Coordinates of C-alpha atoms and ligand atoms in Angstrom, one line a residue:
Chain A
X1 CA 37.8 24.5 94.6
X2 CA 39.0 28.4 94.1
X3 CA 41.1 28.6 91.4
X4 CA 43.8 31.1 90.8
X5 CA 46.0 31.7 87.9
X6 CA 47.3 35.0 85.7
X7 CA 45.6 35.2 82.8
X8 CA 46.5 37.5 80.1
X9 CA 48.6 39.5 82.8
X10 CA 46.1 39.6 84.8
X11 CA 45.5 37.4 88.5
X12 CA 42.3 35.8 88.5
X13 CA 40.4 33.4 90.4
X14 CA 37.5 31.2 89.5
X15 CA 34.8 29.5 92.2
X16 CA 33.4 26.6 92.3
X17 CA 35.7 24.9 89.6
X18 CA 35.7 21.4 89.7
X19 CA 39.6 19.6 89.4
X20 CA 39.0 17.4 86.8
X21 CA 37.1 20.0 84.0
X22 CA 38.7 21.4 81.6
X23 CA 41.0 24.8 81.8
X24 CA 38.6 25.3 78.5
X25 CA 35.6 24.7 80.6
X26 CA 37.1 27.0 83.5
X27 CA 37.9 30.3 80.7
X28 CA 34.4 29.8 78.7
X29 CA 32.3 28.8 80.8
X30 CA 33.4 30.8 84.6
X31 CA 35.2 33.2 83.5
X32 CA 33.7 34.7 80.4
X33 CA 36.7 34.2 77.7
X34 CA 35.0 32.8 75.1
X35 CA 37.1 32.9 72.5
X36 CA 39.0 30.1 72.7
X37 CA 37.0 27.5 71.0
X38 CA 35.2 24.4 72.0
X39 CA 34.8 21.6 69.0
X40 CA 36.5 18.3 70.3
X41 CA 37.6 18.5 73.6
X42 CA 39.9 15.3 72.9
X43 CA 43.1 17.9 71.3
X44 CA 42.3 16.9 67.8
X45 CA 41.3 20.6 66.1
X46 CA 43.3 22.6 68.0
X47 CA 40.6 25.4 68.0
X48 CA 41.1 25.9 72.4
X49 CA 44.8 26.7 72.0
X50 CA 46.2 28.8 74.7
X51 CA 49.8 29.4 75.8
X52 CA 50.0 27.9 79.0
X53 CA 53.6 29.1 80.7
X54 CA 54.5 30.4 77.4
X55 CA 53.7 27.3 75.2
X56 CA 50.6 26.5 73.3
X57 CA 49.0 23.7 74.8
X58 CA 45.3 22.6 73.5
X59 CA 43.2 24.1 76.7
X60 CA 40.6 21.5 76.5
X61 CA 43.2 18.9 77.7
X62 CA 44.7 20.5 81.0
X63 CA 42.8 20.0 84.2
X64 CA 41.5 22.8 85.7
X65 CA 43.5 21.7 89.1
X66 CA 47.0 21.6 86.6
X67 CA 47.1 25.4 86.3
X68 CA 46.4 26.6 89.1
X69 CA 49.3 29.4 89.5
X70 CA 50.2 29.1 86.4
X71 CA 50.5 31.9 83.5
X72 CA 47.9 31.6 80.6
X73 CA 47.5 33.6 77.5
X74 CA 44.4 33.5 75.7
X75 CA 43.7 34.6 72.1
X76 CA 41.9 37.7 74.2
X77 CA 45.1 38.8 74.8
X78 CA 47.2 39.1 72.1
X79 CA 45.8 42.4 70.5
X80 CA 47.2 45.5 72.2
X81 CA 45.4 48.3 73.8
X82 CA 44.0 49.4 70.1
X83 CA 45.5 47.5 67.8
X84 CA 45.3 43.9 66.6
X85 CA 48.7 41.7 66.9
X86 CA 50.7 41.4 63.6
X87 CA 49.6 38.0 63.3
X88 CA 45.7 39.5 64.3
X89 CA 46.5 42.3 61.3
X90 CA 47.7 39.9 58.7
X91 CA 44.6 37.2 58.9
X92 CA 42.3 40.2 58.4
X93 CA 44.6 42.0 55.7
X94 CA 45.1 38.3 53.8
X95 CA 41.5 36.9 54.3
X96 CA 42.5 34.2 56.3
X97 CA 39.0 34.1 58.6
X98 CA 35.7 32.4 57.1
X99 CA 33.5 31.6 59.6
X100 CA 36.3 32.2 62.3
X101 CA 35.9 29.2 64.1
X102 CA 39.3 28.2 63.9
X103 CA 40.9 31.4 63.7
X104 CA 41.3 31.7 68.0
X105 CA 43.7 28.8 68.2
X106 CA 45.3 29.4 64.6
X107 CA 46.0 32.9 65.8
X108 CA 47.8 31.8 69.1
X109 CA 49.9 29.3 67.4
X110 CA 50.7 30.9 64.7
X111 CA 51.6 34.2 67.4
X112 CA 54.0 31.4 68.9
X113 CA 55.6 30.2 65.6
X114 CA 56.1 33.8 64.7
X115 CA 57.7 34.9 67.9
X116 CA 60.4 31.9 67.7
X117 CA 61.4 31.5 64.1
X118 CA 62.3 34.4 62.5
X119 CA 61.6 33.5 58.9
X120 CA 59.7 30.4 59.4
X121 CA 59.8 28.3 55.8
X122 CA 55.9 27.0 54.4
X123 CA 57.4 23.8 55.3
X124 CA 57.8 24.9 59.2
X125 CA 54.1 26.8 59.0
X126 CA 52.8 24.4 58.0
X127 CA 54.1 22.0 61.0
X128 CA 53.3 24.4 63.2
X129 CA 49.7 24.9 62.6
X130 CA 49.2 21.1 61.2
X131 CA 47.3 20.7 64.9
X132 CA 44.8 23.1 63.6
X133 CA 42.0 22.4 61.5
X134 CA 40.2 24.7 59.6
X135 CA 37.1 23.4 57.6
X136 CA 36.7 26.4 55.8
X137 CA 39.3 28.1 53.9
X138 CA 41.7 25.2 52.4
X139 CA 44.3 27.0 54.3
X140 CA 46.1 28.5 51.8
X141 CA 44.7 31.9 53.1
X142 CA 46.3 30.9 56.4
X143 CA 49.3 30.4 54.6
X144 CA 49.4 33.2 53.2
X145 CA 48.3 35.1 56.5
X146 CA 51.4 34.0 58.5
X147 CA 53.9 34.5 56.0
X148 CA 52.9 38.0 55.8
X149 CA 52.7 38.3 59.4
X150 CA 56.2 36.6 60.0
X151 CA 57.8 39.1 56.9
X152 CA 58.8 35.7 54.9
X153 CA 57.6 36.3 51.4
X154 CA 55.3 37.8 49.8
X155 CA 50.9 36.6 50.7
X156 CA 50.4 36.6 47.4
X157 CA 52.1 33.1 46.7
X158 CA 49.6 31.0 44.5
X159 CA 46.8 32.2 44.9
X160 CA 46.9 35.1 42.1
X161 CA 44.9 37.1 44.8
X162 CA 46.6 40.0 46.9
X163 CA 45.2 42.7 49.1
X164 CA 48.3 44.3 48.0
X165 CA 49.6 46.8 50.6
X166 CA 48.9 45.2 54.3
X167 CA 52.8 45.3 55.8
X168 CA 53.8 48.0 57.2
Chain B
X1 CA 37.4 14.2 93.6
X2 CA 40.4 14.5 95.1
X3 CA 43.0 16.2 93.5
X4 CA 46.6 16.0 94.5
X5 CA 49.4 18.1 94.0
X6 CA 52.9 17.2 95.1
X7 CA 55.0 19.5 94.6
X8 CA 57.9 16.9 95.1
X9 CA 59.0 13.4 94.2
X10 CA 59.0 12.1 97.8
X11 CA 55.7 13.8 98.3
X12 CA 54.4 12.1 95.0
X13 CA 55.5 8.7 95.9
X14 CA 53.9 9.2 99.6
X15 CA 50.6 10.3 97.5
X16 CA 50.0 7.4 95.6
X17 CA 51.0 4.8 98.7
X18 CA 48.5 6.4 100.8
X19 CA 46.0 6.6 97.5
X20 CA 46.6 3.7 95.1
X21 CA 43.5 4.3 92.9
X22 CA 44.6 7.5 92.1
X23 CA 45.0 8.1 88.3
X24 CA 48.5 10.2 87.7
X25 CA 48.1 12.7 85.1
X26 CA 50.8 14.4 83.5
X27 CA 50.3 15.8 80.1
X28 CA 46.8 15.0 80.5
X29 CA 46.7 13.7 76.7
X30 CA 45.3 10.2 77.1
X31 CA 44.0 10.8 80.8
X32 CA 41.3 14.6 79.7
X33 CA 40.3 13.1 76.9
X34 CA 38.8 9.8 78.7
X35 CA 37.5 12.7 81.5
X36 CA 36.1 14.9 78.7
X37 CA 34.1 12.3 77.7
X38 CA 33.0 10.7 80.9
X39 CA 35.0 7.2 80.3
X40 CA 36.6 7.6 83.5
X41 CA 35.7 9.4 87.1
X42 CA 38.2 8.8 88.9
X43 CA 37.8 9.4 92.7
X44 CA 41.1 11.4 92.5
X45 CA 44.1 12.6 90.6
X46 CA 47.4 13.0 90.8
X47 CA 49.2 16.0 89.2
X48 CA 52.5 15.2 88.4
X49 CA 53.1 18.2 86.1
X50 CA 55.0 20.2 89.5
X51 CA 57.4 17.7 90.2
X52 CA 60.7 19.2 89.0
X53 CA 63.1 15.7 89.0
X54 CA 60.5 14.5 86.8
X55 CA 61.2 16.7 84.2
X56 CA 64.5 16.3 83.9
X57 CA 66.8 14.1 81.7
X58 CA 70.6 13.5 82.3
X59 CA 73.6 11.5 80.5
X60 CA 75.6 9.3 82.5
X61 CA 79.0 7.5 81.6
X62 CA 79.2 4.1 82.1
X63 CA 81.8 1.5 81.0
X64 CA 79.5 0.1 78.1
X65 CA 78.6 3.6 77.0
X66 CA 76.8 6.9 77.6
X67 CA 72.9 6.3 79.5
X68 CA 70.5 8.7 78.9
X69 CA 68.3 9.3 82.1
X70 CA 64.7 10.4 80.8
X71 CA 62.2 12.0 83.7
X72 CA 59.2 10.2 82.8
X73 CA 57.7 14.1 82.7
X74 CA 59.7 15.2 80.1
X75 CA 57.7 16.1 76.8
X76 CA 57.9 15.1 72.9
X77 CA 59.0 18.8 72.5
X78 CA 61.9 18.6 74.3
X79 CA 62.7 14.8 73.3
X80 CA 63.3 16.6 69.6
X81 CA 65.0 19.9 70.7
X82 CA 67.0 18.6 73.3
X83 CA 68.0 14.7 72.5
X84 CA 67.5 14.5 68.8
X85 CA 71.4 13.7 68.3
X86 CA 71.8 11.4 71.9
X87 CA 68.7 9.6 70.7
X88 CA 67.4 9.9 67.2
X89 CA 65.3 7.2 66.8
X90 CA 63.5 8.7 69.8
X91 CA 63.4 12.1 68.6
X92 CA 62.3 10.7 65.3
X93 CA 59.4 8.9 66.6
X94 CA 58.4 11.9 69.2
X95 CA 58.0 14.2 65.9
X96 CA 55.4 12.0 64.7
X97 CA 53.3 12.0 67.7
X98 CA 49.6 14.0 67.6
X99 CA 50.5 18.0 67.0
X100 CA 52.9 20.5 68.5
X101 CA 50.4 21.3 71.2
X102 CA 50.3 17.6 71.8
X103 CA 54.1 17.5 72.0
X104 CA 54.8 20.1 74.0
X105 CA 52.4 18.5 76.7
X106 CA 52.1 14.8 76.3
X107 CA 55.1 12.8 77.8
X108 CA 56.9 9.8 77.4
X109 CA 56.2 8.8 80.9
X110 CA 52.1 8.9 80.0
X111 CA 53.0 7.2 76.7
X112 CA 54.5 4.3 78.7
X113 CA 52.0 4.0 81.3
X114 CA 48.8 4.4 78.9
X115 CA 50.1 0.8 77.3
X116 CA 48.0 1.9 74.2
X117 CA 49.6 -0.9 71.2
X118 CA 50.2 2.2 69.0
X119 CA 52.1 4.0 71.5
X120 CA 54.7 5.7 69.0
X121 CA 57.4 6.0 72.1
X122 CA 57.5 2.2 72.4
X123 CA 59.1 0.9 69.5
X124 CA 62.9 3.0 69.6
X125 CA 63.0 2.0 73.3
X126 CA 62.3 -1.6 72.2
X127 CA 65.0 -0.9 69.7
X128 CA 67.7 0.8 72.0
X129 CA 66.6 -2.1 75.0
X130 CA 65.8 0.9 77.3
X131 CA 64.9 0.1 81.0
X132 CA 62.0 1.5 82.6
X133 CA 62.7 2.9 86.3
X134 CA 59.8 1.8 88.3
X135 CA 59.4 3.7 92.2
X136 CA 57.2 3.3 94.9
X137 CA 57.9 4.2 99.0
X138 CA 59.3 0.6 98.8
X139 CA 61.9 1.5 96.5
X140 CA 62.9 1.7 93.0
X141 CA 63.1 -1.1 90.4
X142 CA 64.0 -0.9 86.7
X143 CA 63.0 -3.4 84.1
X144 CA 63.3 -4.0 80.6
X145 CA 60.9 -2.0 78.7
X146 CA 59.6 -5.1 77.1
X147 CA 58.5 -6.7 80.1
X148 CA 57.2 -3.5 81.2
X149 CA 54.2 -4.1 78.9
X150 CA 51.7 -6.7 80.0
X151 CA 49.4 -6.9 77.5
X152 CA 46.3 -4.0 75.9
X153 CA 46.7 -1.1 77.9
X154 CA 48.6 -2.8 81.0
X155 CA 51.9 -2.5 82.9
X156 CA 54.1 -3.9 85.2
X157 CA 52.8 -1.0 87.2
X158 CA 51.7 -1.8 90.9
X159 CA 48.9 0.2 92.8
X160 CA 51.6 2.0 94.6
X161 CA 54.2 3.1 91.6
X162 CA 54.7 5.5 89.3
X163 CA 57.1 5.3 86.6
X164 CA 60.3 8.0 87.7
X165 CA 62.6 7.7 84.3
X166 CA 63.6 5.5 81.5
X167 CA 67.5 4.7 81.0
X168 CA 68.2 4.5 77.2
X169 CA 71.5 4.2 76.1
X170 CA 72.7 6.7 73.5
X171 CA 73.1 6.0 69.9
X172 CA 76.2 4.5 69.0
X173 CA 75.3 4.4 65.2
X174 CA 72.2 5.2 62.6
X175 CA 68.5 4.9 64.3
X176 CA 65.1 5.5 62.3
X177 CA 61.4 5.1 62.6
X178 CA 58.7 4.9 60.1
X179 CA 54.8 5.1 60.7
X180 CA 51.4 4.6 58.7
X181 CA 48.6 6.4 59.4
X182 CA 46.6 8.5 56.6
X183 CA 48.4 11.6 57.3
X184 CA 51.1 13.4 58.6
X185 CA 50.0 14.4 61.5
X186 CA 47.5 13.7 64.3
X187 CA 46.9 10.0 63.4
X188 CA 47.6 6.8 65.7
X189 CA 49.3 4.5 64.2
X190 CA 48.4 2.1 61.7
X191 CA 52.0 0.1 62.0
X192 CA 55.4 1.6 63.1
X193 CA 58.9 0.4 62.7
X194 CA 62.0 1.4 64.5
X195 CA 65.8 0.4 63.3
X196 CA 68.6 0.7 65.6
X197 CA 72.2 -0.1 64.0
X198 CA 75.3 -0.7 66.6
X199 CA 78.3 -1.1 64.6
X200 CA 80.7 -1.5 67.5
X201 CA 79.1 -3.9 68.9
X202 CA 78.3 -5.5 65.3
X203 CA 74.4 -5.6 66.4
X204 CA 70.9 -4.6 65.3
X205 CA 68.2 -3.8 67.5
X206 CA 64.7 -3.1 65.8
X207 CA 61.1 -2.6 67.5
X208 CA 57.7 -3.1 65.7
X209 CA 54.6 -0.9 66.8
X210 CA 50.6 -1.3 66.9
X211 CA 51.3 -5.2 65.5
X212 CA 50.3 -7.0 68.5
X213 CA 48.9 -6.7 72.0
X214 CA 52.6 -4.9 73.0
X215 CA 55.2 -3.5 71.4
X216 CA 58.2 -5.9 70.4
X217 CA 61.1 -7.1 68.6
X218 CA 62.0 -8.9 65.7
X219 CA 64.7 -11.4 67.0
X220 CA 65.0 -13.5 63.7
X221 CA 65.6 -10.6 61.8
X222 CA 67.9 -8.9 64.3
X223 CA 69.9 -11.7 63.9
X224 CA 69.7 -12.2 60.2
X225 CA 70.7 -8.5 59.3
X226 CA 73.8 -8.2 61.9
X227 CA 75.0 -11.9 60.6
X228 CA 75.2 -11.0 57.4
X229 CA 76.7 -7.8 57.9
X230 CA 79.5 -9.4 60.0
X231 CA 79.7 -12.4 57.3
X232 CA 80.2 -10.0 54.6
X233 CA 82.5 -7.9 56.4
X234 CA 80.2 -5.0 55.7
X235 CA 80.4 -2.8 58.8
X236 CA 84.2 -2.5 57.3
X237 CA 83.6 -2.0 54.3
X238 CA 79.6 -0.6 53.8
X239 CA 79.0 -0.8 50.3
X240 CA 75.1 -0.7 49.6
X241 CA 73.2 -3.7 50.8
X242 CA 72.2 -6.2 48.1
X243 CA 68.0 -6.2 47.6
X244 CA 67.9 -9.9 48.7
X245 CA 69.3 -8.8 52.2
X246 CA 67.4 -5.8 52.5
X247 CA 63.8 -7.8 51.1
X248 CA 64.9 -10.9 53.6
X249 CA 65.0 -8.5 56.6
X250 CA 61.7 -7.2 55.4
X251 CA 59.7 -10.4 55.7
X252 CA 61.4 -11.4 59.2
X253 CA 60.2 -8.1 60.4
X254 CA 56.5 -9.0 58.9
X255 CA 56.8 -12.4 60.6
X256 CA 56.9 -11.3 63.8
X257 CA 54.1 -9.6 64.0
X258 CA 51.1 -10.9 65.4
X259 CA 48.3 -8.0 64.0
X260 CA 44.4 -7.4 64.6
X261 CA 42.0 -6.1 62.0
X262 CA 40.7 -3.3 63.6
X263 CA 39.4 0.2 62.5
X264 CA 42.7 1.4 61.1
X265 CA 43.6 -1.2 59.2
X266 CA 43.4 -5.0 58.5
X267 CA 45.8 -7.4 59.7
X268 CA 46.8 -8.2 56.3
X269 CA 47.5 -4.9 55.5
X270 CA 50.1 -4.0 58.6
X271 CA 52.0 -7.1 57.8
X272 CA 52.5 -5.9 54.5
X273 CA 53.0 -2.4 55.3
X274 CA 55.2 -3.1 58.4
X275 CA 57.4 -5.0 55.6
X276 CA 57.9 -2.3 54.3
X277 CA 59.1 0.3 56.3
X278 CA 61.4 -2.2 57.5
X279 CA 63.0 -2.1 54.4
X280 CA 62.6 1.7 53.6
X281 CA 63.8 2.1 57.2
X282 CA 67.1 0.2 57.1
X283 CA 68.0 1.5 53.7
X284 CA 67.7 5.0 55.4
X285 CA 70.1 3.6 58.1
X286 CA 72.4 1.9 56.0
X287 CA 73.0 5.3 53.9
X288 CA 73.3 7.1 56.8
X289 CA 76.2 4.7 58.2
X290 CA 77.7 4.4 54.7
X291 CA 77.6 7.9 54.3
X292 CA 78.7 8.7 57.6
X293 CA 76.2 11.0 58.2
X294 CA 75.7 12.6 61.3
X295 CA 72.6 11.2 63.4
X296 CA 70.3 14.0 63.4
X297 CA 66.8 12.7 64.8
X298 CA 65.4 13.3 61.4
X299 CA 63.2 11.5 59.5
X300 CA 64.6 10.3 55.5
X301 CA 62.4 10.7 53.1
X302 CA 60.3 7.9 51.9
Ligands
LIG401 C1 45.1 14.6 69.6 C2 45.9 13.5 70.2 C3 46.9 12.9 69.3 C4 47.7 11.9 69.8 N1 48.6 11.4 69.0 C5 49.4 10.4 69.5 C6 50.4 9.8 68.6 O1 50.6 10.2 67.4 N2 51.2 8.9 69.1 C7 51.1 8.4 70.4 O2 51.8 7.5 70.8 N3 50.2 8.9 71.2 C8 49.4 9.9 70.8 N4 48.4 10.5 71.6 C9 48.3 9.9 73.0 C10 49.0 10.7 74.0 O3 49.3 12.0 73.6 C11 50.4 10.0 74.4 O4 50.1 8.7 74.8 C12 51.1 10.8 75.5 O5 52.4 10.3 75.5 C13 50.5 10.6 76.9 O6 51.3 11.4 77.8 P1 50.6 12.4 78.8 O7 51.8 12.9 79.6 O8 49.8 13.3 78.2 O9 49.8 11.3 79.7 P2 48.5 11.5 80.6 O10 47.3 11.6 79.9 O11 48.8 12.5 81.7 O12 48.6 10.0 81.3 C14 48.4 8.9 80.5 C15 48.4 7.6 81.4 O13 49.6 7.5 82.1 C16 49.5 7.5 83.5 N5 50.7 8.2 83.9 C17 51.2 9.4 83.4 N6 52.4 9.6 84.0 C18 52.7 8.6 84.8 C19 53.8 8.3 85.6 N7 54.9 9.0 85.7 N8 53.8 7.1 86.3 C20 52.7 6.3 86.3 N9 51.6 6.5 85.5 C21 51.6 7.7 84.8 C22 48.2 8.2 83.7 O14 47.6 7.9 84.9 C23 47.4 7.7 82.5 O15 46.9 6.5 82.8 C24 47.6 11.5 71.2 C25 46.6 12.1 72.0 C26 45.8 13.1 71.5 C27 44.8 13.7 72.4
LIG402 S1 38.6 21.6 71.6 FE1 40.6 21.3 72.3 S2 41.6 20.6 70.5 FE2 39.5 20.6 69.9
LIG403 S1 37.4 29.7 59.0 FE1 35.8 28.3 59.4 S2 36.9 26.7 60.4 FE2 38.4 28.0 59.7

């Protein structure tokens, strides 16, 4: 089938896409987004997250035919023109990426958690990303990431390690 | 493969008549996986996901009390954000279910018609004696959710239906769910438990998960706890529950389950551990009633 959806703003269509694969499959693998992530394809590491209509949904587990017209919003698209997101800025500023495997679908629902609680509590961040694995940095980077990114304390919390003057 | 995509109930209904091995697929939670993986190819599916009425949920008056209406499309997500007062026990159980992104896509609609044993929907609706609304182009049907479930992975689904809603009525008093897995999140269930307490109608409902082939109650214990309670005269006067009570309801609970050793756990250890959150779980109830505590669809703390 053609498929044809907005992604990132933008209309797109895709050929050839088989119903049943993955919306994953259909951004990788046809239309060159690679940076959501493929580890588990069964919704379990949450590295593929995308917002799909506005709400992070693991991309590995909608069918390609199940967003057709729909809106999408890829980790591509969060940084502006020439400037990473806020959320983009403070896992750079904070050290948050290791091997950066993770870091796509950490960055997209951490972006969403962000955007809807204003001064999300380590409690909340932690339940917002808890669909996210990361096997690299113990997470307390991430931590530290999005509370700098969400204005909610200071990124040096615990760790006795801060990169000192990231918010502007 | 076919795909199909109604875009209305009617059209739906007409879809799976005239196709009645199609697979539905709503959140696509149980149903990508299994395609991910090449457990299932089926010939075609059915997207459910554009079918507004599905997504809807509605409270209706009726003599014996308020009836919430769920759309079988509506998601965890919303079950927490938008019923977590109506339906606590619910809203409780729906928090512990895989991960946000999970949530906000899987359905309780999927979770019903997947049958899995560790379905974490199951047991409040065993506990509130929600009805699942059954349609087809022949018409509709509802049935008791416990009859709903057949056995492993199998409904009282025919070729031609698709579930449409499930009537539960609202809380009238404290609800609560409690489930074992190794961590908070993103584990099926090892045992579950789910408490519903009715003071007006001097009852208690309770429903035990991932302990047997389908999801169930404990009548002995139901009994037990809401004839002691009216003995006592406690509902009028609710001072805490004596341990022999609370530990008596704890090993009817563990009686009526019927466990497997399997992966997750030994039988052995869900009956003991299912004894246990029935106990933690009515003494989180029976707080929140003596303390008159405002159902809130969130979890106490164990
Ligand atoms: C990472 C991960 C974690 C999970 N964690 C949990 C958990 O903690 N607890 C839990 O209970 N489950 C869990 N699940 C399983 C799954 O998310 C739930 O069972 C969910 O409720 C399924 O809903 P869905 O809308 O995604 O179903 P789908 O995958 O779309 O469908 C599931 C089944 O139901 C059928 N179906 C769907 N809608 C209808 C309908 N209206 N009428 C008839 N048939 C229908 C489909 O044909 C299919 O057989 C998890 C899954 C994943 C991938
Ligand atoms: S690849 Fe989708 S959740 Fe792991
Ligand atoms: S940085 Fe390597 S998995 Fe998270």
């Amino acid at each position: 089938m053609r498929l044809s959806l907005t992604i990132n703003g933008r209309a797109t269509t895709a050929d050839d896409v088989w119903e049943g694969e993955s919306l994953l499959y259909v951004l990788r693998e046809r239309l060159g987004l690679p940076g959501s992530k493929n580890a588990c394809e069964q919704g379990e590491c949450g590295s593929c997250t995308v917002y799909l209509d506005r709400v992070p949904v693991c991309a590995c587990l909608v069918a390609a035919g199940q967003a057709e017209g729909r809106e999408v919003g890829t980790v591509e698209g969060l940084a502006g023109e020439d400037e990473l997101s806020t959320v983009q800025r403070a896992f750079v500023d904070t050290g948050a990426v290791q091997c950066g495997f993770c870091t796509p679908g950490l960055l997209v629902a951490a972006d969403d958690l962000v955007k809807r609680v204003p001064e999300p509590s380590d409690a909340e961040i932690r339940e917002a990303l808890a669909g996210n694995l990361c096997r690299c940095t113990g997470y307390e980077k991430i931590m530290a990431a999005v509370r700098t990114a969400a204005g909610s304390g200071s990124p040096a919390t615990g760790s006795g390690e801060s990169s000192g003057e990231q918010l502007t | 493969m076919d795909f199909l995509r109604p875009a209305s109930w009617s059209e739906a209904l007409e879809a799976k008549a005239n196709h009645p091995d199609a697979t539905p697929i709503a959140g696509g939670t149980d149903v990508m996986v299994e395609l991910n993986f090449d457990q299932r190819r089926p010939t075609t599916l059915l997207d459910l996901t554009r079918i507004e009425r599905l997504a809807q949920w509605s409270r209706d008056s009726h003599p014996e009390g308020d009836v919430l209406r769920i759309g079988a499309g509506v998601p965890y997500s919303r079950l927490i954000g938008e019923l977590g007062t109506s339906l606590p026990g619910l809203a409780i159980a729906s928090r512990t279910v895989g991960s946000p992104q999970i949530r906000n896509r899987g359905t309780l609609g999927g979770n019903l018609a997947s049958a899995s044993p560790a379905g974490d929907g199951h047991p409040p609706l065993i506990a509130s004696e929600a009805e699942i609304e059954l349609e087809s182009v022949r018409g509709t049907r509802t049935l008791p959710v416990s009859d709903f479930f057949t056995g492993v992975k199998r409904t009282a689904l025919a070729d031609d239906e698709l579930v449409s809603a499930v009537h539960v009525p609202a809380a009238t008093g404290p609800q609560q769910f409690s489930k074992i897995g190794p961590r908070n999140a993103m584990v099926i269930a090892v045992c579950t438990f789910a408490v519903a307490l009715h003071p007006q109608r001097g009852t208690v409902g309770t429903g035990l998960g991932s302990v047997a082939p389908t999801p169930r109650s404990a009548t002995e214990a139901e009994e037990f706890l809401a004839g002691e309670l009216a003995e006592n005269g406690r509902w009028e006067r609710p001072d805490p529950l004596p341990e022999s009570v609370i530990g008596r309801f704890g090993e009817l609970v563990a009686r009526a389950a019927a466990p497997i050793d399997d992966v997750r756990g030994t039988a052995r250890y869900r009956t003991h551990a299912l004894g246990v959150l029935a106990r933690r779980t009515l003494g989180w109830a029976w707080d929140e009633y003596r303390n008159g505590t405002e159902t809130s669809g969130r979890q106490g703390c164990a």
